[in-house]
Coordinates of C-alpha atoms in Angstrom, one line a residue:
M1 CA 217.8 63.8 -28.5
S2 CA 216.9 60.2 -29.5
I3 CA 215.9 59.4 -33.1
P4 CA 214.6 56.1 -34.4
L5 CA 217.2 54.0 -36.1
P6 CA 216.8 50.5 -37.6
D7 CA 218.6 47.4 -36.3
C8 CA 221.0 46.4 -39.1
R9 CA 222.9 43.4 -37.8
P10 CA 222.6 40.2 -39.8
S11 CA 221.1 37.2 -38.2
V12 CA 223.6 34.9 -36.5
P13 CA 223.7 32.3 -39.3
D14 CA 224.5 35.1 -41.8
R15 CA 227.4 36.6 -39.8
S16 CA 230.9 35.9 -41.2
F17 CA 232.5 35.5 -37.8
V18 CA 231.0 35.2 -34.3
S19 CA 233.0 35.9 -31.2
A20 CA 231.4 35.3 -27.8
L21 CA 234.0 37.7 -26.3
A22 CA 232.8 40.5 -28.6
E23 CA 229.2 39.8 -28.0
A24 CA 229.7 39.9 -24.2
R25 CA 231.5 43.2 -24.4
L26 CA 228.8 44.6 -26.6
V27 CA 226.0 43.6 -24.1
E28 CA 228.1 45.1 -21.2
C29 CA 228.6 48.4 -22.9
L30 CA 225.0 48.7 -24.2
A31 CA 223.8 48.5 -20.6
S32 CA 225.7 51.7 -19.8
I33 CA 224.2 53.7 -22.8
R34 CA 221.0 55.6 -22.0
D35 CA 220.3 57.1 -25.4
R36 CA 218.4 54.6 -27.5
S37 CA 219.8 56.0 -30.8
L38 CA 223.4 55.5 -29.6
Q39 CA 222.5 52.1 -28.3
T40 CA 221.2 51.0 -31.8
L41 CA 224.1 52.7 -33.6
F42 CA 226.7 51.0 -31.4
S43 CA 225.0 47.7 -31.7
N44 CA 224.9 48.0 -35.5
C45 CA 228.4 49.4 -36.0
W46 CA 230.9 47.9 -33.7
L47 CA 230.8 44.3 -34.8
N48 CA 230.1 45.1 -38.5
T49 CA 233.5 44.0 -39.6
L50 CA 233.1 40.6 -37.9
D51 CA 229.5 40.3 -39.0
T52 CA 230.0 41.0 -42.7
T53 CA 233.6 41.2 -43.9
I54 CA 235.5 38.1 -43.0
F55 CA 235.7 36.6 -46.5
D56 CA 237.9 33.7 -45.7
H57 CA 239.5 32.5 -42.5
F58 CA 241.9 29.5 -42.2
A59 CA 242.3 29.1 -38.4
D60 CA 245.0 26.3 -38.6
E61 CA 243.2 24.6 -35.8
G62 CA 245.1 21.4 -36.6
Q63 CA 248.1 23.1 -35.0
A64 CA 247.1 23.3 -31.3
D65 CA 250.2 25.3 -30.3
L66 CA 249.4 28.9 -30.9
A67 CA 253.2 29.7 -31.2
R68 CA 253.4 27.4 -34.3
A69 CA 249.9 28.1 -35.8
Q70 CA 249.9 30.0 -39.2
P71 CA 246.3 31.1 -39.8
R72 CA 245.2 33.3 -42.7
T73 CA 242.3 35.8 -42.5
W74 CA 241.1 37.7 -45.6
V75 CA 239.0 40.8 -44.9
I76 CA 237.3 42.1 -48.0
T77 CA 235.9 45.1 -49.8
G78 CA 232.7 45.1 -51.9
Q79 CA 230.5 47.4 -53.9
F80 CA 229.1 50.9 -53.2
K81 CA 227.2 53.7 -54.8
L82 CA 227.9 57.3 -55.4
P83 CA 225.2 59.8 -54.4
D84 CA 222.4 60.2 -57.1
S85 CA 223.8 57.3 -59.0
S86 CA 222.2 53.9 -59.7
S87 CA 225.4 52.4 -61.1
D88 CA 227.6 50.0 -59.0
W89 CA 231.3 50.3 -59.2
V90 CA 234.3 48.6 -57.6
S91 CA 235.7 49.9 -54.4
E92 CA 239.4 50.5 -54.6
S93 CA 239.8 52.0 -51.2
G94 CA 238.1 49.5 -49.0
R95 CA 240.4 49.6 -46.0
G96 CA 240.3 45.8 -45.8
I97 CA 236.6 45.6 -45.1
T98 CA 233.3 45.2 -47.1
A99 CA 231.3 48.2 -48.1
I100 CA 228.1 47.6 -49.9
D101 CA 225.2 50.0 -50.3
T102 CA 222.3 48.9 -48.1
S103 CA 220.0 48.9 -51.1
F104 CA 221.8 45.8 -52.4
S105 CA 221.6 42.3 -51.0
A106 CA 224.5 41.6 -48.7
C107 CA 227.7 40.3 -50.3
N108 CA 228.7 37.4 -48.2
R109 CA 230.7 34.2 -48.5
Q110 CA 228.0 32.5 -50.5
Q111 CA 227.7 35.4 -53.0
Q112 CA 231.1 35.5 -54.5
Q113 CA 230.0 37.4 -57.6
C114 CA 230.8 40.6 -55.7
T115 CA 234.3 42.0 -56.1
H116 CA 236.6 41.0 -53.3
H117 CA 240.0 42.6 -52.7
I118 CA 241.8 43.3 -49.5
R119 CA 243.9 46.2 -48.2
I120 CA 246.7 46.5 -45.7
D121 CA 245.2 49.2 -43.6
L122 CA 243.9 50.5 -40.3
G123 CA 240.4 49.1 -40.4
Q124 CA 241.3 45.6 -39.3
A125 CA 242.0 46.1 -35.6
P126 CA 238.9 47.2 -33.7
Y127 CA 238.8 44.0 -31.6
L128 CA 242.3 43.8 -30.2
S129 CA 241.2 45.1 -26.8
L130 CA 239.1 42.0 -26.4
L131 CA 242.4 40.0 -26.0
A132 CA 243.4 42.1 -23.0
P133 CA 241.8 42.9 -19.6
P134 CA 239.2 45.6 -19.8
P135 CA 240.5 49.1 -18.9
G136 CA 240.3 49.8 -15.2
T137 CA 240.1 46.2 -14.1
D138 CA 242.5 44.0 -12.2
P139 CA 244.5 42.0 -14.8
T140 CA 244.8 39.1 -12.5
T141 CA 241.0 38.6 -12.7
F142 CA 241.0 38.5 -16.5
D143 CA 240.0 34.9 -17.2
P144 CA 238.2 34.7 -20.6
D145 CA 237.0 31.4 -22.1
E146 CA 240.2 29.8 -23.4
R147 CA 238.6 28.5 -26.6
E148 CA 236.9 31.8 -27.5
W149 CA 240.1 33.8 -26.7
A150 CA 242.2 31.5 -29.0
A151 CA 239.6 31.7 -31.8
L152 CA 239.8 35.5 -31.8
Y153 CA 243.6 35.5 -31.5
R154 CA 243.8 33.2 -34.5
L155 CA 241.5 35.5 -36.5
I156 CA 243.6 38.6 -35.9
L157 CA 246.9 36.7 -36.2
G158 CA 245.6 35.5 -39.6
V159 CA 245.3 39.1 -40.7
V160 CA 248.9 39.8 -39.7
Y161 CA 250.1 36.8 -41.7
A162 CA 247.9 37.7 -44.6
Q163 CA 249.4 41.2 -44.6
A164 CA 252.9 39.6 -44.6
S165 CA 251.9 37.6 -47.7
C166 CA 250.8 40.7 -49.5
I167 CA 254.0 42.6 -48.7
L168 CA 256.2 39.7 -49.9
L169 CA 254.2 39.5 -53.1
H170 CA 254.6 43.2 -53.9
P171 CA 255.4 45.8 -51.2
F172 CA 254.5 48.7 -53.4
S173 CA 250.9 47.5 -53.9
N174 CA 247.9 48.7 -51.9
A175 CA 245.2 46.2 -52.8
F176 CA 245.1 42.5 -53.4
V177 CA 242.7 39.8 -54.5
P178 CA 242.2 37.1 -51.8
P179 CA 243.3 33.6 -52.8
T180 CA 239.9 32.0 -52.9
S181 CA 238.2 34.8 -54.7
T182 CA 236.9 34.1 -58.3
V183 CA 237.6 37.7 -59.2
S184 CA 240.4 38.4 -61.7
T185 CA 243.2 40.9 -61.2
G186 CA 242.6 44.6 -61.7
D187 CA 241.5 45.5 -65.2
N188 CA 243.2 48.9 -65.5
A189 CA 246.0 49.8 -67.8
D190 CA 248.4 51.0 -65.1
Q191 CA 252.1 51.3 -65.9
V192 CA 253.9 50.4 -62.7
H193 CA 257.6 50.1 -61.9
P194 CA 258.7 47.9 -60.3
P195 CA 256.0 45.8 -61.9
P196 CA 253.9 43.5 -59.7
P197 CA 254.5 39.8 -60.4
K198 CA 252.1 37.8 -62.5
P199 CA 249.6 35.8 -60.5
V200 CA 251.7 33.4 -58.5
L201 CA 251.4 31.3 -55.4
D202 CA 252.6 33.0 -52.2
R203 CA 255.0 31.5 -49.8
N204 CA 252.4 29.3 -48.2
G205 CA 250.7 27.9 -51.3
H206 CA 247.7 30.3 -51.4
G207 CA 247.0 32.0 -54.7
L208 CA 247.2 35.7 -54.1
R209 CA 247.0 38.4 -56.8
V210 CA 247.7 42.1 -56.9
W211 CA 244.7 44.3 -57.6
E212 CA 246.3 47.7 -57.6
S213 CA 249.8 49.0 -57.1
K214 CA 249.5 52.5 -55.6
W215 CA 252.5 53.0 -53.3
E216 CA 251.0 54.2 -50.0
L217 CA 253.4 54.3 -47.0
D218 CA 250.6 53.8 -44.5
S219 CA 250.0 50.3 -45.9
L220 CA 253.4 49.2 -44.4
C221 CA 252.8 51.2 -41.3
A222 CA 249.5 49.4 -40.7
F223 CA 251.3 46.1 -40.8
F224 CA 253.9 47.3 -38.3
D225 CA 251.1 48.7 -36.1
L226 CA 248.8 45.7 -36.1
S227 CA 251.7 43.4 -35.3
A228 CA 252.8 45.5 -32.3
K229 CA 249.2 45.9 -31.0
L230 CA 248.5 42.2 -31.3
A231 CA 251.5 41.4 -29.2
Q232 CA 250.7 44.1 -26.7
N233 CA 247.1 43.1 -26.2
A234 CA 247.6 39.3 -26.4
S235 CA 250.8 39.4 -24.3
R236 CA 252.3 37.1 -26.9
T237 CA 255.3 37.7 -29.2
D238 CA 255.9 34.3 -30.6
F239 CA 254.8 35.2 -34.1
V240 CA 257.9 37.5 -34.2
G241 CA 259.9 34.3 -34.7
N242 CA 258.0 33.4 -37.8
E243 CA 260.3 33.4 -40.8
Q244 CA 257.7 34.9 -43.2
W245 CA 256.8 37.6 -40.8
V246 CA 260.5 38.6 -40.3
E247 CA 261.1 38.6 -44.1
A248 CA 258.1 40.8 -44.6
V249 CA 259.3 43.3 -42.0
R250 CA 262.8 43.3 -43.5
L251 CA 261.4 43.9 -47.0
A252 CA 259.1 46.7 -45.7
L253 CA 262.0 48.4 -44.1
K254 CA 264.1 48.2 -47.3
V255 CA 261.3 49.7 -49.3
C256 CA 261.0 52.6 -46.8
R257 CA 264.7 53.2 -47.1
L258 CA 264.5 53.2 -51.0
Q259 CA 261.6 55.7 -50.8
Q260 CA 263.9 58.2 -48.9
R261 CA 265.8 58.9 -52.1
G262 CA 265.4 62.2 -53.8
T263 CA 263.9 62.5 -57.3
Q264 CA 267.2 63.5 -58.9
E265 CA 268.8 60.3 -57.5
E266 CA 265.9 58.2 -58.9
Y267 CA 266.2 59.9 -62.3
D268 CA 269.9 59.3 -62.5
L269 CA 269.4 55.6 -61.7
L270 CA 266.8 55.3 -64.4
Q271 CA 269.0 57.1 -66.9
R272 CA 271.9 54.8 -66.1
A273 CA 269.7 51.7 -66.3
Q274 CA 268.4 52.8 -69.7
A275 CA 272.0 53.3 -70.9
Q276 CA 272.8 49.8 -69.7
K277 CA 269.8 48.4 -71.4
E278 CA 270.8 49.9 -74.7
G279 CA 274.3 48.5 -74.3
D280 CA 276.1 51.8 -73.7
E281 CA 277.1 51.0 -70.1
T282 CA 277.4 47.9 -68.0
S283 CA 277.0 47.5 -64.3
L284 CA 279.9 46.5 -62.1
D285 CA 278.8 42.9 -62.1
G286 CA 277.9 42.9 -65.8
T287 CA 274.1 42.5 -65.2
L288 CA 271.3 44.8 -65.9
P289 CA 269.3 46.3 -63.0
W290 CA 266.1 44.6 -64.2
A291 CA 267.6 41.3 -65.5
T292 CA 266.4 39.4 -62.4
S293 CA 264.2 36.4 -63.0
E294 CA 260.6 36.5 -61.7
S295 CA 261.3 33.7 -59.3
E296 CA 263.7 36.0 -57.5
G297 CA 261.6 39.0 -58.4
P298 CA 260.3 41.3 -55.7
F299 CA 262.9 40.5 -53.1
T300 CA 265.7 42.4 -54.8
Y301 CA 264.7 46.0 -55.7
D302 CA 268.4 46.9 -56.2
G303 CA 269.4 50.1 -58.1
A304 CA 266.7 51.3 -60.5
Q305 CA 264.6 48.3 -59.7
G306 CA 263.6 50.1 -56.5
V307 CA 262.5 53.3 -58.2
Y308 CA 258.7 53.6 -58.0
Q309 CA 256.8 54.9 -61.0
F310 CA 253.0 54.9 -61.6
Q311 CA 251.0 56.1 -64.6
R312 CA 247.4 55.5 -65.4
P313 CA 245.4 56.6 -68.5
T314 CA 242.8 58.7 -66.8
S315 CA 241.0 62.1 -66.9
T316 CA 241.3 62.4 -63.1
A317 CA 244.6 64.1 -62.1
S318 CA 244.7 62.5 -58.7
E319 CA 244.7 59.0 -60.2
T320 CA 248.1 59.3 -61.8
R321 CA 251.5 60.9 -61.3
A322 CA 253.6 63.6 -63.1
M323 CA 257.0 63.3 -64.6
S324 CA 256.7 59.9 -66.2
G325 CA 255.2 58.5 -63.0
L326 CA 257.9 59.8 -60.6
G327 CA 255.7 62.5 -59.2
E328 CA 256.6 66.0 -58.1
P329 CA 260.4 66.5 -57.5
A330 CA 261.6 65.9 -53.9
K331 CA 264.9 66.2 -52.2
R332 CA 266.3 63.6 -49.8
C333 CA 265.7 64.9 -46.3
G334 CA 265.2 61.8 -44.1
L335 CA 261.4 61.5 -44.7
V336 CA 259.9 58.6 -46.6
K337 CA 257.9 59.3 -49.8
S338 CA 254.3 58.2 -50.3
A339 CA 253.1 58.4 -53.9
F340 CA 249.5 58.2 -52.8
R341 CA 247.5 59.2 -49.8
P342 CA 245.5 56.7 -47.7
S343 CA 242.5 57.9 -49.8
D344 CA 244.2 56.5 -52.9
D345 CA 244.6 60.0 -54.3
A346 CA 248.1 61.0 -55.5
T347 CA 250.0 63.2 -53.2
V348 CA 250.6 66.8 -54.3
L349 CA 254.1 66.8 -52.6
P350 CA 255.9 63.5 -52.1
F351 CA 256.5 63.4 -48.4
L352 CA 253.1 62.8 -46.6
I353 CA 253.6 63.9 -43.0
P354 CA 250.8 62.0 -41.3
S355 CA 252.1 58.7 -42.8
N356 CA 255.6 59.6 -41.7
C357 CA 254.3 60.3 -38.2
F358 CA 252.5 56.9 -38.3
L359 CA 255.8 55.3 -39.4
V360 CA 257.6 56.7 -36.4
A361 CA 254.9 55.6 -34.0
S362 CA 254.4 52.1 -35.4
L363 CA 258.2 51.4 -35.7
G364 CA 258.7 52.4 -32.1
K365 CA 256.0 50.0 -30.9
L366 CA 257.2 47.2 -33.1
A367 CA 260.8 47.6 -32.0
D368 CA 259.7 47.3 -28.4
T369 CA 257.8 44.1 -29.4
V370 CA 260.8 42.6 -31.0
H371 CA 262.9 43.5 -28.0
S372 CA 260.4 41.9 -25.7
H373 CA 260.5 38.7 -27.8
I374 CA 264.3 38.6 -27.7
L375 CA 264.3 38.9 -23.9
S376 CA 261.6 36.3 -23.5
D377 CA 263.3 33.9 -25.8
G378 CA 266.6 34.5 -24.2
S379 CA 265.2 33.5 -20.8
R380 CA 264.5 29.9 -22.0
P381 CA 266.9 27.3 -20.7
N382 CA 268.9 25.1 -23.1
R383 CA 268.6 27.5 -26.1
S384 CA 269.7 26.0 -29.4
S385 CA 272.4 27.6 -31.6
R386 CA 269.6 28.4 -34.2
S387 CA 267.7 30.3 -31.5
V388 CA 270.8 32.3 -30.7
R389 CA 271.3 33.1 -34.4
E390 CA 267.7 34.2 -34.7
A391 CA 268.0 36.4 -31.7
I392 CA 271.1 38.1 -33.2
Q393 CA 269.1 38.7 -36.5
L394 CA 266.1 40.1 -34.6
A395 CA 268.4 42.4 -32.6
E396 CA 269.7 43.8 -35.9
L397 CA 266.2 44.2 -37.2
E398 CA 265.3 46.1 -34.0
R399 CA 268.3 48.4 -34.5
E400 CA 267.1 49.1 -38.1
M401 CA 263.6 50.0 -36.9
R402 CA 264.9 52.4 -34.3
A403 CA 267.4 54.0 -36.6
L404 CA 264.7 54.6 -39.3
A405 CA 262.2 55.9 -36.7
D406 CA 264.8 58.3 -35.3
E407 CA 265.8 59.6 -38.7
V408 CA 262.2 60.2 -39.8
S409 CA 261.3 61.8 -36.5
E410 CA 264.2 64.3 -36.8
A411 CA 263.2 65.0 -40.4
I412 CA 259.6 65.8 -39.3
R413 CA 261.1 68.3 -36.9
T414 CA 263.2 70.0 -39.5
Q415 CA 261.0 69.7 -42.6
A416 CA 257.4 69.7 -41.5
M417 CA 257.1 72.2 -38.7
V418 CA 256.1 75.6 -40.3
K419 CA 255.1 79.0 -38.9
V420 CA 251.7 80.3 -39.8
L421 CA 249.3 83.0 -38.5
N422 CA 246.3 81.7 -36.5
A423 CA 242.8 83.0 -36.6
Q424 CA 243.8 85.8 -34.2
G425 CA 246.7 86.9 -36.4
Q426 CA 249.3 85.5 -34.0
E427 CA 252.2 83.4 -35.2
E428 CA 252.2 79.7 -34.3
V429 CA 253.9 76.5 -35.4
V430 CA 251.9 73.7 -37.1
L431 CA 252.6 70.5 -39.0
A432 CA 252.3 70.7 -42.7
Y433 CA 250.3 67.9 -44.5
E434 CA 252.8 67.4 -47.3
V435 CA 256.4 68.7 -48.0
D436 CA 259.0 68.2 -50.7
G437 CA 262.2 68.6 -48.8
C438 CA 263.0 71.7 -50.9
G439 CA 261.0 74.2 -48.7
S440 CA 257.5 73.8 -50.3
Y441 CA 254.7 72.7 -48.1
L442 CA 250.9 72.1 -48.2
L443 CA 248.7 73.1 -45.3
A444 CA 245.6 70.9 -45.2
D445 CA 244.3 67.7 -43.8
D446 CA 242.3 64.7 -45.2
A447 CA 239.7 62.7 -43.3
N448 CA 241.3 59.4 -44.2
L449 CA 243.7 57.8 -41.6
P450 CA 246.4 58.5 -41.0
S451 CA 245.7 62.2 -40.8
L452 CA 247.1 65.1 -38.9
L453 CA 244.0 65.1 -36.7
S454 CA 244.6 61.4 -35.8
L455 CA 248.2 61.7 -34.6
P456 CA 247.3 61.0 -30.9
F457 CA 245.1 58.1 -31.9
L458 CA 248.1 56.7 -33.9
G459 CA 250.3 57.0 -30.8
Y460 CA 252.6 59.7 -32.3
C461 CA 252.0 62.3 -29.7
D462 CA 249.8 63.4 -26.8
N463 CA 246.7 65.5 -27.6
T464 CA 248.0 68.2 -25.2
L465 CA 251.3 68.7 -27.2
P466 CA 251.3 72.4 -28.2
L467 CA 252.3 71.5 -31.8
Y468 CA 249.4 69.2 -32.1
V469 CA 246.9 71.6 -30.4
S470 CA 247.8 74.3 -32.9
T471 CA 247.7 71.9 -35.9
R472 CA 244.3 70.5 -34.7
S473 CA 242.9 74.0 -34.5
L474 CA 244.0 74.7 -38.1
V475 CA 242.6 71.5 -39.7
L476 CA 239.3 71.9 -37.9
S477 CA 238.7 75.3 -39.4
P478 CA 238.2 76.9 -42.7
R479 CA 242.0 77.3 -43.0
N480 CA 241.8 73.7 -44.1
K481 CA 240.4 73.6 -47.6
W482 CA 238.8 70.2 -46.9
F483 CA 236.9 71.4 -43.8
F484 CA 233.2 71.8 -44.4
C485 CA 230.4 73.1 -42.2
G486 CA 226.7 72.7 -43.0
S487 CA 223.3 72.1 -41.6
A488 CA 223.8 68.3 -41.4
G489 CA 227.3 68.4 -39.8
T490 CA 230.8 69.8 -39.5
G491 CA 233.9 67.9 -40.4
I492 CA 236.7 67.1 -42.8
G493 CA 236.4 65.6 -46.2
G494 CA 239.1 65.2 -48.9
M495 CA 240.0 65.2 -52.6
H496 CA 238.6 61.7 -53.1
L497 CA 235.0 62.8 -53.1
G498 CA 235.5 66.6 -53.5
L499 CA 233.7 69.6 -52.1
N500 CA 231.0 69.6 -49.5
F501 CA 231.2 65.9 -48.5
I502 CA 232.1 65.3 -44.8
W503 CA 233.6 61.9 -43.7
P504 CA 232.1 60.7 -40.4
M505 CA 235.6 59.3 -39.8
S506 CA 236.8 62.8 -39.2
I507 CA 234.0 63.5 -36.7
I508 CA 234.8 60.2 -34.9
M509 CA 238.5 61.2 -34.8
R510 CA 237.7 64.7 -33.5
A511 CA 235.9 63.0 -30.5
L512 CA 238.7 60.5 -30.0
T513 CA 241.3 63.2 -29.7
S514 CA 239.3 65.5 -27.4
D515 CA 239.1 65.7 -23.6
D516 CA 236.3 68.2 -23.7
D517 CA 232.9 66.8 -22.7
H518 CA 231.0 69.4 -24.8
E519 CA 233.0 68.7 -27.9
I520 CA 232.6 64.9 -27.5
L521 CA 228.8 65.2 -27.0
E522 CA 228.6 67.5 -30.1
C523 CA 230.4 64.8 -32.2
L524 CA 228.1 62.0 -30.9
D525 CA 225.0 64.1 -31.8
M526 CA 226.3 64.7 -35.3
L527 CA 227.2 61.0 -35.8
K528 CA 223.7 59.7 -34.8
T529 CA 221.9 62.3 -36.9
S530 CA 224.0 61.9 -40.0
T531 CA 223.3 58.3 -40.9
G532 CA 220.5 59.2 -43.3
G533 CA 218.2 57.0 -41.2
T534 CA 220.2 53.8 -42.1
G535 CA 221.7 53.2 -38.6
L536 CA 225.2 52.8 -40.0
M537 CA 228.2 55.0 -40.6
H538 CA 229.0 56.1 -44.2
E539 CA 232.1 56.9 -46.1
S540 CA 230.8 60.5 -46.4
F541 CA 227.6 62.6 -46.4
E542 CA 226.7 65.9 -48.0
K543 CA 227.2 68.8 -45.5
D544 CA 223.6 70.0 -45.8
D545 CA 221.7 66.7 -46.5
S546 CA 222.9 63.5 -44.8
R547 CA 220.5 61.5 -47.0
R548 CA 223.0 62.0 -49.8
F549 CA 225.9 59.8 -48.8
T550 CA 228.5 57.4 -50.2
R551 CA 229.0 53.8 -49.2
G552 CA 226.0 53.1 -47.0
W553 CA 227.9 50.1 -45.6
F554 CA 231.4 51.1 -44.7
A555 CA 232.7 48.7 -42.1
W556 CA 235.9 50.6 -41.4
A557 CA 234.0 53.7 -40.2
N558 CA 231.5 51.4 -38.4
G559 CA 234.3 49.8 -36.4
L560 CA 235.9 53.1 -35.7
F561 CA 232.6 54.4 -34.3
G562 CA 232.5 51.4 -32.0
E563 CA 236.0 52.2 -30.8
L564 CA 234.8 55.7 -30.0
I565 CA 231.9 54.5 -27.9
L566 CA 234.2 52.1 -26.0
D567 CA 236.7 55.0 -25.5
V568 CA 233.9 57.2 -24.1
W569 CA 232.8 54.3 -21.9
A570 CA 236.3 54.0 -20.5
R571 CA 237.2 57.7 -20.2
N572 CA 233.9 59.6 -19.9
P573 CA 231.2 57.1 -18.9
H574 CA 228.9 59.9 -17.6
L575 CA 228.5 61.1 -21.2
L576 CA 226.7 57.8 -22.0
S577 CA 224.5 57.6 -19.0

């Protein structure tokens, strides 16, 4: 069934970035889509991130050598509305992309009164495939325009380097204010430890500020993942030798290791630090755990300095943490804690399994990338002694990645696999959503990525793995308390928006993880009929009335829908024709 949808793309002069490679792929795919509604929806959605959310991009075109170029790309968030509300409020979960209600004028580079902050997240990589030969084609015939290819590569490489800057500024933070934005830092009264630094210049002279410091493991995973996918699609690993990138990876790994500690360990460290502060006890070297100057600041995180605490004055329980900001007690078990979910809601139990799965998958891919770079660099004649030293350091970094990935993978096996009764009353094994290492677990799933539903999409497992099949069946049923079914659609929501609101992202992910033609078509039908007539994806819609939605302009979901259409085009082209 085809329904009329409006064309929502900005005019060419108003687009924040234009890629001839992307436009050509768009035209090629549109020609294979018979349904007019899907045509319009794909045209509106897939390039929405490029069209509307590239706030600032320094391509470093003065450096012709791509191996030496250090571009910066800042992808922003904006404003949005809640259903039945006329008030505007700041998006704190923007996934690195703009989201503005369509009733507002577009927030673009000229309208800097809008709120701009960026996130290290999954929404920034829907165009990586344009750097590689199209699926099913002969790689030797892939001959894109060199200038256009380099422009897109610089754009995405700029995101990687921007992410590295954010991690080096404060690896526990989840949102940052872009350097050229006129917006001030976050205006909340959060109590965060280790505290984010005051507004400073980052390592490359760009003013970068912390917006919010919710520790979310998936933020670091997204940096690992984007780096690996850029290398894979572009067939280039030269950025692996960049000193800032290496330092960011090393710091991210250290933070992951710190977040493996149990709550009792953290409590003891804090107690000892307090005793030292009061003069009752001195450390072995005579210094206090937090006596480091700000210039050294975030690159230490030794002892109690690496214990994460977060408290916010709020009436919303999911916006703060229990036990003086430490959260629910957890026992060291090999998993990595995440204080908050990708939705920005506090975790109920500290070990978030989808994020730990994402960590395993992303570290595995990144370790392979580093290994390829070492081999490639080692094949060069007349290597310098510095190059040899760098190769040794990178080899150690690769070993650290693989060791952490193996440890977390084993912990998922021992801590997160639980036995439940399925809908037929038969016993089966599924993955829990959150655990504490003490035996407690939470059975559920949230629409935000990473999710249990998205594990094949993240590269953690195949969609035919029995463990995933049983888990998928659970989360796509009423056994998942955030699964909703109504006259407007069926899908998963989450704590962030509460009952009865379905996130299109979950419908998209259901299709991306399915091999069943009927299920994929069902998802496509729901997606095209649940836009509320806007022709764009939303953050969520009410299960019985798609006209009640949040974030009418949600570029992350738009890009993800585009990925779905490209995936169907490659795997099941008959479903589009």
